[in-house]
Coordinates of N, CA and C in Angstrom, one line a residue:
Chain A
M953 N 37.9 52.6 -43.0 CA 37.6 51.3 -42.3 C 38.1 51.4 -40.8
A954 N 39.3 52.0 -40.7 CA 39.9 52.1 -39.4 C 39.0 53.0 -38.5
A955 N 38.5 54.0 -39.1 CA 37.6 54.9 -38.3 C 36.4 54.2 -37.9
H956 N 35.9 53.3 -38.8 CA 34.7 52.5 -38.4 C 34.9 51.6 -37.3
N957 N 36.1 50.9 -37.3 CA 36.4 50.0 -36.2 C 36.5 50.8 -34.9
E958 N 37.1 52.0 -35.0 CA 37.2 52.8 -33.8 C 35.9 53.1 -33.2
S959 N 35.0 53.5 -34.1 CA 33.7 53.9 -33.5 C 33.0 52.7 -32.9
E960 N 33.2 51.5 -33.6 CA 32.5 50.3 -33.1 C 33.0 50.0 -31.7
K961 N 34.4 50.1 -31.6 CA 35.0 49.8 -30.3 C 34.4 50.7 -29.2
K962 N 34.3 52.0 -29.6 CA 33.9 52.9 -28.6 C 32.4 52.6 -28.2
S963 N 31.6 52.3 -29.1 CA 30.2 52.0 -28.8 C 30.1 50.7 -27.9
S964 N 31.0 49.7 -28.2 CA 30.9 48.5 -27.4 C 31.4 48.8 -25.9
D965 N 32.4 49.8 -25.9 CA 32.9 50.1 -24.5 C 31.8 50.8 -23.7
S966 N 31.1 51.7 -24.4 CA 30.0 52.4 -23.7 C 28.9 51.4 -23.3
V967 N 28.7 50.4 -24.1 CA 27.7 49.4 -23.8 C 28.1 48.7 -22.5
N968 N 29.4 48.4 -22.4 CA 29.9 47.7 -21.2 C 29.8 48.6 -20.0
D969 N 30.0 49.9 -20.2 CA 29.8 50.8 -19.1 C 28.4 50.8 -18.5
L970 N 27.5 50.7 -19.4 CA 26.1 50.7 -19.0 C 25.6 49.4 -18.4
Q971 N 26.4 48.4 -18.4 CA 26.1 47.1 -17.8 C 24.8 46.5 -18.5
T972 N 24.7 46.5 -19.7 CA 23.6 45.9 -20.4 C 23.7 44.4 -20.4
F973 N 22.6 43.8 -20.4 CA 22.6 42.3 -20.6 C 21.4 41.9 -21.3
R974 N 21.4 40.7 -21.7 CA 20.2 40.1 -22.4 C 19.1 39.8 -21.4
A975 N 18.1 40.6 -21.4 CA 17.0 40.4 -20.4 C 16.3 39.1 -20.6
E976 N 16.1 38.7 -21.8 CA 15.4 37.4 -22.0 C 16.2 36.2 -21.6
N977 N 17.5 36.2 -21.7 CA 18.3 35.1 -21.2 C 18.3 35.1 -19.7
L978 N 18.4 36.3 -19.1 CA 18.3 36.4 -17.6 C 17.0 35.9 -17.1
Q979 N 15.9 36.2 -17.8 CA 14.6 35.7 -17.4 C 14.6 34.2 -17.5
S980 N 15.1 33.7 -18.6 CA 15.2 32.2 -18.8 C 16.0 31.5 -17.7
N981 N 17.1 32.2 -17.3 CA 17.9 31.6 -16.2 C 17.1 31.6 -14.9
M982 N 16.4 32.7 -14.6 CA 15.6 32.8 -13.4 C 14.5 31.7 -13.4
K983 N 13.9 31.5 -14.6 CA 12.9 30.4 -14.6 C 13.5 29.1 -14.3
V984 N 14.7 28.8 -14.7 CA 15.4 27.6 -14.4 C 15.6 27.5 -12.9
I985 N 16.0 28.6 -12.3 CA 16.2 28.6 -10.8 C 15.0 28.4 -10.0
Y986 N 13.9 29.0 -10.5 CA 12.6 28.8 -9.8 C 12.1 27.4 -9.9
Y987 N 12.3 26.8 -11.1 CA 11.9 25.4 -11.3 C 12.7 24.5 -10.3
S988 N 14.0 24.7 -10.3 CA 14.8 23.8 -9.4 C 14.4 24.0 -8.0
R989 N 14.2 25.2 -7.5 CA 14.0 25.5 -6.1 C 12.6 24.9 -5.7
T990 N 11.6 25.1 -6.6 CA 10.2 24.7 -6.2 C 10.2 23.2 -6.1
F991 N 10.8 22.5 -7.1 CA 10.9 21.0 -7.1 C 11.6 20.5 -5.8
L992 N 12.7 21.1 -5.5 CA 13.4 20.6 -4.4 C 12.8 21.0 -3.0
S993 N 12.0 22.1 -3.0 CA 11.2 22.4 -1.8 C 10.2 21.3 -1.6
I994 N 9.5 20.9 -2.7 CA 8.5 19.9 -2.5 C 9.1 18.6 -2.0
I995 N 10.2 18.2 -2.7 CA 10.9 17.0 -2.3 C 11.4 17.1 -0.8
G996 N 11.9 18.2 -0.5 CA 12.4 18.4 0.9 C 11.2 18.3 1.9
G997 N 10.1 18.9 1.5 CA 8.9 18.8 2.4 C 8.5 17.3 2.6
V998 N 8.5 16.6 1.6 CA 8.1 15.2 1.7 C 9.1 14.4 2.6
I999 N 10.4 14.7 2.4 CA 11.4 14.1 3.2 C 11.2 14.5 4.7
A1000 N 11.0 15.8 5.0 CA 10.8 16.2 6.4 C 9.5 15.5 7.0
G1001 N 8.5 15.3 6.1 CA 7.3 14.6 6.6 C 7.6 13.1 6.9
I1002 N 8.4 12.5 6.0 CA 8.7 11.1 6.2 C 9.6 10.9 7.5
L1003 N 10.5 11.8 7.7 CA 11.4 11.7 8.8 C 10.6 12.0 10.1
G1004 N 9.4 12.6 10.0 CA 8.6 12.8 11.2 C 9.1 14.1 12.0
F1005 N 9.7 15.0 11.3 CA 10.1 16.2 11.9 C 9.0 17.1 12.3
T1006 N 9.1 17.7 13.5 CA 8.1 18.7 13.9 C 8.9 19.9 14.4
G1007 N 8.2 21.1 14.2 CA 8.8 22.3 14.7 C 10.0 22.8 14.0
L1008 N 11.0 23.2 14.8 CA 12.2 23.9 14.2 C 13.0 23.0 13.3
A1009 N 13.0 21.7 13.6 CA 13.9 20.8 12.9 C 13.6 20.8 11.4
G1010 N 12.3 20.9 11.1 CA 11.9 20.9 9.7 C 12.4 22.1 8.9
F1011 N 12.4 23.3 9.6 CA 12.9 24.5 9.0 C 14.4 24.5 8.8
V1012 N 15.0 23.8 9.8 CA 16.5 23.7 9.7 C 16.8 22.8 8.4
L1013 N 16.0 21.7 8.2 CA 16.2 20.9 7.1 C 15.9 21.7 5.8
Y1014 N 14.9 22.6 5.8 CA 14.7 23.4 4.6 C 15.9 24.3 4.3
F1015 N 16.4 25.0 5.4 CA 17.6 25.8 5.1 C 18.7 25.0 4.6
L1016 N 18.9 23.8 5.1 CA 20.0 22.9 4.6 C 19.8 22.6 3.2
I1017 N 18.6 22.2 2.8 CA 18.4 21.8 1.4 C 18.5 23.0 0.5
M1018 N 18.1 24.2 0.9 CA 18.2 25.3 0.0 C 19.7 25.7 -0.1
A1019 N 20.5 25.6 1.0 CA 21.9 25.9 0.9 C 22.6 24.9 -0.1
I1020 N 22.2 23.6 0.0 CA 22.8 22.7 -1.0 C 22.4 23.0 -2.4
T1021 N 21.1 23.4 -2.5 CA 20.6 23.8 -3.9 C 21.4 25.0 -4.4
S1022 N 21.6 26.0 -3.5 CA 22.3 27.2 -4.0 C 23.7 26.8 -4.5
I1023 N 24.4 25.9 -3.7 CA 25.7 25.5 -4.1 C 25.7 24.8 -5.4
A1024 N 24.7 23.9 -5.6 CA 24.6 23.1 -6.8 C 24.3 24.0 -8.0
L1025 N 23.5 25.1 -7.8 CA 23.1 26.0 -8.9 C 24.4 26.8 -9.3
I1026 N 25.2 27.2 -8.3 CA 26.4 27.9 -8.6 C 27.3 27.0 -9.4
A1027 N 27.4 25.7 -9.0 CA 28.2 24.8 -9.7 C 27.7 24.6 -11.1
K1028 N 26.4 24.6 -11.3 CA 25.8 24.5 -12.6 C 26.2 25.7 -13.5
A1029 N 26.3 26.9 -12.9 CA 26.7 28.1 -13.6 C 28.2 28.1 -13.8
K1030 N 28.9 27.0 -13.5 CA 30.3 26.9 -13.6 C 31.1 27.9 -12.8
F1031 N 30.5 28.3 -11.7 CA 31.1 29.2 -10.7 C 31.4 30.6 -11.3
S1032 N 30.8 30.9 -12.4 CA 30.9 32.3 -13.0 C 29.5 32.9 -13.0
I1033 N 29.1 33.3 -11.8 CA 27.7 33.8 -11.6 C 27.5 35.0 -12.6
H1034 N 28.4 35.9 -12.8 CA 28.1 37.1 -13.5 C 28.0 36.9 -15.0
A1035 N 28.3 35.7 -15.5 CA 28.1 35.4 -16.9 C 26.6 35.1 -17.1
Y1036 N 25.9 34.7 -16.0 CA 24.5 34.3 -16.2 C 23.5 35.1 -15.4
F1037 N 24.0 35.8 -14.4 CA 23.1 36.6 -13.5 C 23.7 37.9 -13.3
D1038 N 22.8 38.9 -12.9 CA 23.3 40.2 -12.7 C 23.8 40.4 -11.3
S1039 N 23.3 39.6 -10.3 CA 23.8 39.7 -9.0 C 23.7 38.4 -8.3
W1040 N 24.4 38.3 -7.1 CA 24.4 37.0 -6.4 C 23.1 36.7 -5.8
N1041 N 22.3 37.8 -5.4 CA 21.0 37.5 -4.8 C 20.1 36.7 -5.7
R1042 N 20.3 36.8 -7.0 CA 19.4 36.0 -7.9 C 19.5 34.5 -7.7
V1043 N 20.8 34.1 -7.5 CA 21.0 32.7 -7.4 C 20.9 32.2 -5.9
V1044 N 21.1 33.1 -5.0 CA 21.1 32.6 -3.6 C 19.8 32.8 -2.9
L1045 N 19.1 33.9 -3.2 CA 17.9 34.3 -2.4 C 16.6 34.1 -3.1
D1046 N 16.6 34.3 -4.5 CA 15.3 34.3 -5.2 C 14.6 32.9 -5.1
G1047 N 13.3 33.0 -4.8 CA 12.5 31.8 -4.8 C 12.6 31.1 -3.4
F1048 N 13.2 31.8 -2.4 CA 13.3 31.2 -1.1 C 12.0 31.1 -0.4
L1049 N 11.3 32.3 -0.3 CA 10.1 32.3 0.5 C 8.9 31.5 -0.2
G1050 N 8.9 31.6 -1.5 CA 7.9 30.8 -2.2 C 8.1 29.3 -2.0
G1051 N 9.4 29.0 -2.0 CA 9.7 27.5 -1.8 C 9.3 27.1 -0.4
L1052 N 9.4 28.1 0.6 CA 9.1 27.7 2.0 C 7.6 27.4 2.1
M1053 N 6.8 28.1 1.3 CA 5.3 27.8 1.3 C 5.1 26.3 0.8
S1054 N 5.7 26.0 -0.3 CA 5.5 24.7 -0.8 C 6.1 23.6 0.2
F1055 N 7.2 24.0 0.8 CA 7.8 23.1 1.7 C 6.9 22.8 2.9
V1056 N 6.3 23.8 3.5 CA 5.4 23.6 4.7 C 4.2 22.8 4.2
L1057 N 3.7 23.1 3.1 CA 2.5 22.4 2.6 C 2.8 20.9 2.5
F1058 N 3.8 20.5 1.8 CA 4.1 19.1 1.5 C 4.6 18.4 2.8
W1059 N 5.3 19.2 3.7 CA 5.7 18.7 5.0 C 4.5 18.1 5.8
T1060 N 3.6 19.0 6.0 CA 2.4 18.7 6.8 C 1.6 17.6 6.1
F1061 N 1.5 17.7 4.7 CA 0.8 16.7 3.9 C 1.4 15.3 4.1
A1062 N 2.7 15.2 3.9 CA 3.3 13.9 4.0 C 3.3 13.3 5.5
Y1063 N 3.5 14.2 6.4 CA 3.4 13.8 7.8 C 2.1 13.2 8.2
D1064 N 1.0 13.9 7.8 CA -0.3 13.4 8.1 C -0.7 12.2 7.4
I1065 N -0.3 12.1 6.1 CA -0.6 10.9 5.3 C 0.0 9.7 6.0
I1066 N 1.3 9.8 6.3 CA 2.1 8.7 6.8 C 1.6 8.3 8.3
D1067 N 1.3 9.4 9.0 CA 0.9 9.1 10.4 C -0.5 8.4 10.5
S1068 N -1.4 8.8 9.5 CA -2.8 8.3 9.6 C -3.0 7.2 8.6
F1069 N -1.9 6.5 8.2 CA -2.1 5.5 7.2 C -2.9 4.3 7.8
Y1070 N -2.6 4.0 9.0 CA -3.3 2.9 9.7 C -4.5 3.5 10.4
C1071 N -5.7 3.1 10.1 CA -6.9 3.7 10.8 C -7.0 3.0 12.2
P1072 N -7.6 3.7 13.1 CA -7.7 3.1 14.5 C -8.4 1.8 14.6
A1073 N -9.4 1.5 13.7 CA -10.1 0.3 13.8 C -9.2 -0.9 13.4
K1074 N -8.4 -0.6 12.4 CA -7.5 -1.7 12.0 C -6.4 -2.0 13.1
I1075 N -6.0 -0.9 13.7 CA -5.0 -1.0 14.8 C -5.6 -1.9 15.9
A1076 N -6.8 -1.6 16.3 CA -7.5 -2.3 17.4 C -7.6 -3.8 17.0
E1077 N -8.0 -4.0 15.7 CA -8.1 -5.4 15.3 C -6.8 -6.2 15.4
K1078 N -5.7 -5.5 14.9 CA -4.4 -6.2 14.9 C -4.0 -6.4 16.4
R1079 N -4.3 -5.4 17.2 CA -3.9 -5.6 18.6 C -4.6 -6.8 19.2
A1080 N -5.9 -7.0 18.8 CA -6.6 -8.1 19.3 C -6.0 -9.4 18.9
L1081 N -5.5 -9.4 17.6 CA -4.9 -10.6 17.1 C -3.6 -10.9 17.8
L1082 N -2.8 -9.8 18.0 CA -1.5 -9.9 18.5 C -1.5 -10.4 20.0
F1083 N -2.4 -9.8 20.7 CA -2.4 -10.1 22.1 C -3.7 -10.9 22.5
A1084 N -3.9 -11.9 21.7 CA -5.1 -12.7 21.9 C -5.2 -13.4 23.2
D1085 N -4.0 -13.6 23.9 CA -4.0 -14.3 25.1 C -4.4 -13.4 26.3
G1086 N -4.8 -12.2 26.0 CA -5.3 -11.3 27.1 C -4.3 -10.6 27.8
S1087 N -3.0 -10.7 27.4 CA -2.0 -10.0 28.2 C -2.0 -8.5 27.9
A1088 N -2.6 -8.1 26.6 CA -2.8 -6.7 26.3 C -1.5 -5.9 26.2
G1089 N -0.4 -6.6 26.0 CA 0.9 -5.9 25.8 C 1.2 -5.1 27.0
K1090 N 1.5 -3.8 26.7 CA 1.8 -2.9 27.8 C 0.5 -2.5 28.6
A1091 N 0.7 -2.0 29.7 CA -0.4 -1.5 30.5 C -0.8 -0.1 29.8
V1092 N -2.0 0.1 29.6 CA -2.5 1.3 28.9 C -2.7 2.4 30.0
Chain B
M293 N 18.3 14.0 -25.3 CA 18.8 12.8 -24.5 C 19.0 13.2 -23.0
G294 N 19.6 14.4 -22.8 CA 19.9 14.8 -21.5 C 18.5 15.1 -20.7
F295 N 17.6 15.6 -21.5 CA 16.3 15.9 -20.9 C 15.6 14.6 -20.4
S296 N 15.6 13.6 -21.3 CA 14.9 12.4 -20.9 C 15.6 11.7 -19.8
L297 N 16.9 11.7 -19.8 CA 17.7 11.1 -18.7 C 17.4 11.7 -17.4
G298 N 17.3 13.0 -17.4 CA 17.0 13.7 -16.1 C 15.6 13.4 -15.6
V299 N 14.6 13.3 -16.6 CA 13.3 12.9 -16.2 C 13.2 11.5 -15.6
V300 N 13.9 10.6 -16.2 CA 14.0 9.2 -15.7 C 14.6 9.2 -14.3
I301 N 15.7 9.9 -14.1 CA 16.3 9.9 -12.8 C 15.4 10.5 -11.8
G302 N 14.7 11.6 -12.1 CA 13.7 12.1 -11.2 C 12.6 11.2 -10.8
A303 N 12.1 10.5 -11.9 CA 11.0 9.5 -11.6 C 11.5 8.4 -10.6
V304 N 12.8 7.9 -10.9 CA 13.3 6.9 -10.0 C 13.4 7.4 -8.5
G305 N 13.9 8.7 -8.4 CA 14.0 9.3 -7.1 C 12.7 9.4 -6.4
V306 N 11.6 9.8 -7.2 CA 10.3 9.9 -6.5 C 9.8 8.6 -6.1
L307 N 10.1 7.6 -7.0 CA 9.6 6.2 -6.6 C 10.3 5.7 -5.3
I308 N 11.6 6.0 -5.2 CA 12.3 5.6 -4.0 C 11.7 6.3 -2.8
L309 N 11.4 7.6 -2.9 CA 10.8 8.4 -1.8 C 9.4 7.8 -1.5
S310 N 8.7 7.4 -2.5 CA 7.4 6.8 -2.2 C 7.5 5.5 -1.4
H311 N 8.5 4.7 -1.8 CA 8.7 3.5 -1.1 C 9.1 3.8 0.4
A312 N 10.0 4.8 0.5 CA 10.4 5.2 1.9 C 9.2 5.6 2.7
A313 N 8.3 6.4 2.1 CA 7.0 6.8 2.8 C 6.2 5.6 3.2
Y314 N 6.1 4.7 2.2 CA 5.3 3.5 2.5 C 5.9 2.7 3.7
A315 N 7.2 2.5 3.6 CA 7.8 1.7 4.7 C 7.7 2.4 6.0
T316 N 7.8 3.8 6.0 CA 7.6 4.5 7.3 C 6.2 4.4 7.8
S317 N 5.2 4.4 6.9 CA 3.9 4.3 7.4 C 3.6 2.9 8.0
Q318 N 4.2 1.9 7.4 CA 4.1 0.6 7.9 C 4.7 0.5 9.3
Y319 N 5.9 1.1 9.4 CA 6.6 1.1 10.7 C 5.8 1.8 11.8
R320 N 5.2 2.9 11.4 CA 4.5 3.7 12.4 C 3.2 2.9 12.8
G321 N 2.6 2.2 11.8 CA 1.5 1.4 12.2 C 1.9 0.3 13.2
L322 N 3.0 -0.3 12.9 CA 3.5 -1.3 13.9 C 3.8 -0.7 15.2
L323 N 4.3 0.5 15.3 CA 4.6 1.1 16.6 C 3.3 1.4 17.3
K324 N 2.2 1.8 16.5 CA 0.9 2.0 17.2 C 0.4 0.8 17.8
I325 N 0.6 -0.4 17.1 CA 0.1 -1.6 17.6 C 0.8 -2.0 18.9
T326 N 2.1 -1.9 18.8 CA 2.8 -2.2 20.1 C 2.9 -1.1 21.1
E327 N 2.3 0.1 20.7 CA 2.2 1.2 21.6 C 3.6 1.7 22.0
D328 N 4.5 1.7 21.0 CA 5.8 2.4 21.3 C 5.7 3.8 20.7
D329 N 6.7 4.6 21.1 CA 6.7 6.0 20.6 C 7.6 6.0 19.4
F330 N 7.3 6.9 18.5 CA 8.1 7.1 17.2 C 9.2 8.0 17.5
S331 N 10.4 7.5 17.5 CA 11.6 8.3 17.8 C 12.3 8.7 16.5
G332 N 12.2 7.8 15.5 CA 12.9 8.1 14.2 C 12.7 7.0 13.3
P333 N 12.8 7.2 12.0 CA 12.6 6.1 11.0 C 13.7 5.1 11.1
P334 N 13.4 3.9 10.6 CA 14.5 2.9 10.6 C 15.6 3.3 9.6
F335 N 16.8 2.6 9.8 CA 18.0 3.0 9.1 C 17.8 2.9 7.5
N336 N 17.1 1.8 7.1 CA 17.0 1.6 5.6 C 16.2 2.7 5.0
V337 N 15.2 3.3 5.8 CA 14.4 4.4 5.3 C 15.3 5.6 5.1
V338 N 16.2 5.9 6.1 CA 17.0 7.0 6.0 C 17.9 6.9 4.8
V339 N 18.5 5.7 4.5 CA 19.3 5.6 3.3 C 18.5 5.8 2.1
E340 N 17.3 5.3 2.1 CA 16.4 5.6 0.9 C 16.1 7.0 0.7
L341 N 15.9 7.7 1.8 CA 15.6 9.2 1.7 C 16.8 9.9 1.1
I342 N 18.0 9.6 1.6 CA 19.2 10.2 1.1 C 19.4 10.0 -0.4
V343 N 19.3 8.7 -0.8 CA 19.4 8.4 -2.2 C 18.4 9.1 -3.1
G344 N 17.1 9.1 -2.6 CA 16.0 9.8 -3.3 C 16.3 11.3 -3.4
L345 N 16.8 11.9 -2.4 CA 17.1 13.3 -2.4 C 18.2 13.6 -3.4
V346 N 19.2 12.7 -3.4 CA 20.3 13.0 -4.4 C 19.8 12.8 -5.8
L347 N 19.0 11.8 -6.1 CA 18.5 11.6 -7.5 C 17.6 12.8 -7.9
C348 N 16.7 13.2 -6.9 CA 15.8 14.3 -7.2 C 16.6 15.6 -7.4
M349 N 17.7 15.8 -6.7 CA 18.5 17.0 -6.9 C 19.1 17.0 -8.3
W350 N 19.6 15.8 -8.7 CA 20.1 15.7 -10.0 C 19.1 16.1 -11.1
A351 N 17.9 15.5 -10.9 CA 16.8 15.8 -11.8 C 16.5 17.3 -11.8
A352 N 16.4 17.9 -10.6 CA 16.0 19.3 -10.5 C 17.1 20.2 -11.2
L353 N 18.3 19.8 -11.2 CA 19.3 20.6 -11.9 C 19.4 20.3 -13.4
A354 N 19.1 19.1 -13.8 CA 19.3 18.7 -15.2 C 18.0 19.0 -16.1
V355 N 16.8 18.9 -15.5 CA 15.6 19.0 -16.3 C 15.3 20.4 -16.8
P356 N 15.4 21.4 -16.0 CA 14.9 22.8 -16.4 C 15.7 23.4 -17.6
G357 N 16.9 22.8 -17.9 CA 17.6 23.4 -19.0 C 18.9 24.1 -18.6
D358 N 19.7 24.5 -19.6 CA 21.0 25.1 -19.3 C 20.8 26.6 -19.0
F359 N 21.7 27.2 -18.3 CA 21.8 28.7 -18.2 C 22.2 29.3 -19.5
L360 N 21.7 30.4 -19.8 CA 22.1 31.1 -21.0 C 22.9 32.4 -20.6
S361 N 24.0 32.7 -21.4 CA 24.8 33.8 -21.0 C 24.0 35.1 -21.2
I362 N 24.2 36.1 -20.3 CA 23.5 37.3 -20.4 C 24.4 38.4 -21.0
H363 N 25.7 38.1 -21.3 CA 26.6 39.1 -21.9 C 26.2 39.3 -23.3
P364 N 26.0 40.5 -23.7 CA 25.6 40.7 -25.1 C 26.7 40.3 -26.1
H365 N 28.0 40.3 -25.7 CA 29.1 40.0 -26.6 C 29.7 38.7 -26.4
S366 N 29.1 37.8 -25.7 CA 29.6 36.5 -25.5 C 29.4 35.7 -26.8
D367 N 30.2 34.6 -26.9 CA 30.1 33.8 -28.2 C 28.8 33.2 -28.4
E368 N 28.1 32.9 -27.3 CA 26.8 32.2 -27.6 C 25.7 33.2 -28.1
N369 N 25.9 34.5 -27.8 CA 24.9 35.5 -28.2 C 25.2 36.2 -29.5
R370 N 26.2 35.7 -30.3 CA 26.4 36.3 -31.6 C 25.3 36.0 -32.5
I371 N 24.8 37.0 -33.2 CA 23.7 36.8 -34.1 C 24.1 36.0 -35.3
V372 N 25.3 36.4 -35.8 CA 25.8 35.9 -37.0 C 26.8 34.8 -36.7
S373 N 26.6 33.6 -37.3 CA 27.6 32.6 -37.2 C 27.8 31.9 -38.6
L374 N 29.0 31.4 -38.8 CA 29.3 30.8 -40.1 C 28.5 29.5 -40.3
P375 N 28.0 29.3 -41.5 CA 27.3 28.1 -41.8 C 28.3 26.9 -41.9
D376 N 27.8 25.7 -42.0 CA 28.6 24.5 -42.0 C 29.1 24.2 -43.4
N377 N 28.5 24.7 -44.4 CA 28.9 24.3 -45.7 C 29.8 25.3 -46.4
L378 N 30.8 25.8 -45.7 CA 31.7 26.8 -46.2 C 32.5 26.3 -47.4
D379 N 32.8 25.0 -47.4 CA 33.6 24.4 -48.5 C 32.9 24.5 -49.8
F380 N 31.6 24.6 -49.8 CA 30.9 24.6 -51.0 C 30.6 26.0 -51.5
M381 N 31.1 27.0 -50.8 CA 30.8 28.4 -51.2 C 31.9 28.9 -52.0
I382 N 31.6 29.6 -53.1 CA 32.5 30.1 -54.0 C 32.4 31.6 -54.0
F383 N 33.6 32.2 -53.7 CA 33.6 33.7 -53.6 C 34.3 34.3 -54.8
N384 N 34.9 33.4 -55.6 CA 35.7 33.9 -56.7 C 34.8 34.0 -57.9
H385 N 33.9 34.9 -57.9 CA 33.0 35.0 -59.1 C 32.8 36.5 -59.3
R386 N 32.0 36.8 -60.3 CA 31.9 38.2 -60.7 C 31.2 39.1 -59.6
G387 N 30.6 38.5 -58.7 CA 30.0 39.2 -57.6 C 30.9 40.0 -56.8
K388 N 32.2 39.6 -56.8 CA 33.2 40.3 -55.9 C 33.5 41.7 -56.4
V389 N 33.1 42.0 -57.6 CA 33.3 43.4 -58.1 C 32.3 44.3 -57.4
F390 N 31.2 43.7 -57.0 CA 30.1 44.6 -56.3 C 30.1 44.2 -54.9
V391 N 31.2 44.4 -54.2 CA 31.2 44.0 -52.7 C 30.2 44.8 -52.0
P392 N 29.2 44.2 -51.3 CA 28.3 45.0 -50.5 C 28.9 45.5 -49.2
E393 N 28.3 46.5 -48.6 CA 28.8 47.0 -47.4 C 28.4 46.1 -46.3
I394 N 29.2 45.1 -45.9 CA 28.9 44.2 -44.9 C 29.3 44.7 -43.5
N395 N 28.3 44.8 -42.6 CA 28.6 45.3 -41.3 C 28.2 44.2 -40.3
M396 N 28.9 43.1 -40.3 CA 28.5 42.0 -39.4 C 29.7 41.5 -38.7
R397 N 29.4 41.1 -37.5 CA 30.5 40.5 -36.7 C 30.5 39.0 -36.9
L398 N 31.6 38.4 -37.3 CA 31.6 37.0 -37.5 C 32.1 36.3 -36.2
K399 N 31.6 35.1 -36.1 CA 32.0 34.2 -34.9 C 33.4 33.8 -35.1
R400 N 34.1 34.0 -33.9 CA 35.6 33.6 -34.0 C 35.8 32.2 -34.1

């Protein structure tokens, strides 16, 4: 029995040397990360659109949100990354570019929807109501 | 329970963001009428955006499920675990004469 324990210990040691891990659990963890990042990219895009960001400011917001997401994911993994992932890149970088695509899509979408909510005819009508005395507000 | 709570929080966050979008569109329409330039959303919209972002982040972390350990020898990944009805198991019977070769790791 002692010999058996010895051999078992040895085999488990060699397993640890080979750095094996459960691929299906790693894949499930990656799926969780992609899900979180994609959802927060969409939400971030909508927020950038509502804030009316144009140009570099929107990308800065994206970097900011992704940084917060990374920290939150690390906190979700209870700060022991190597128990759930094989490298730091998995939790910090994966899904970054794909999320950027979703971000830009929803950013422009929200920006345009909010900007063009009032149609020009309605604006002209309201202007006519507002400045019915002929003062026409500001000089055009 | 955790799943449904996360979904509800996410729905509330999306609703708050929708209201913020609606308020901003109203505000921008007003600016177009008075022909002012849009410099930034009003303060209450910014507060709504922050609250919505926090709620959505909560949902994004809670809904997809927990991380699973990838270590083959961690406690979660043991194939064999003891059943809950150990008190009802009797080992002092004639079967102990024929002990099988058990080669299993038991959960600590």
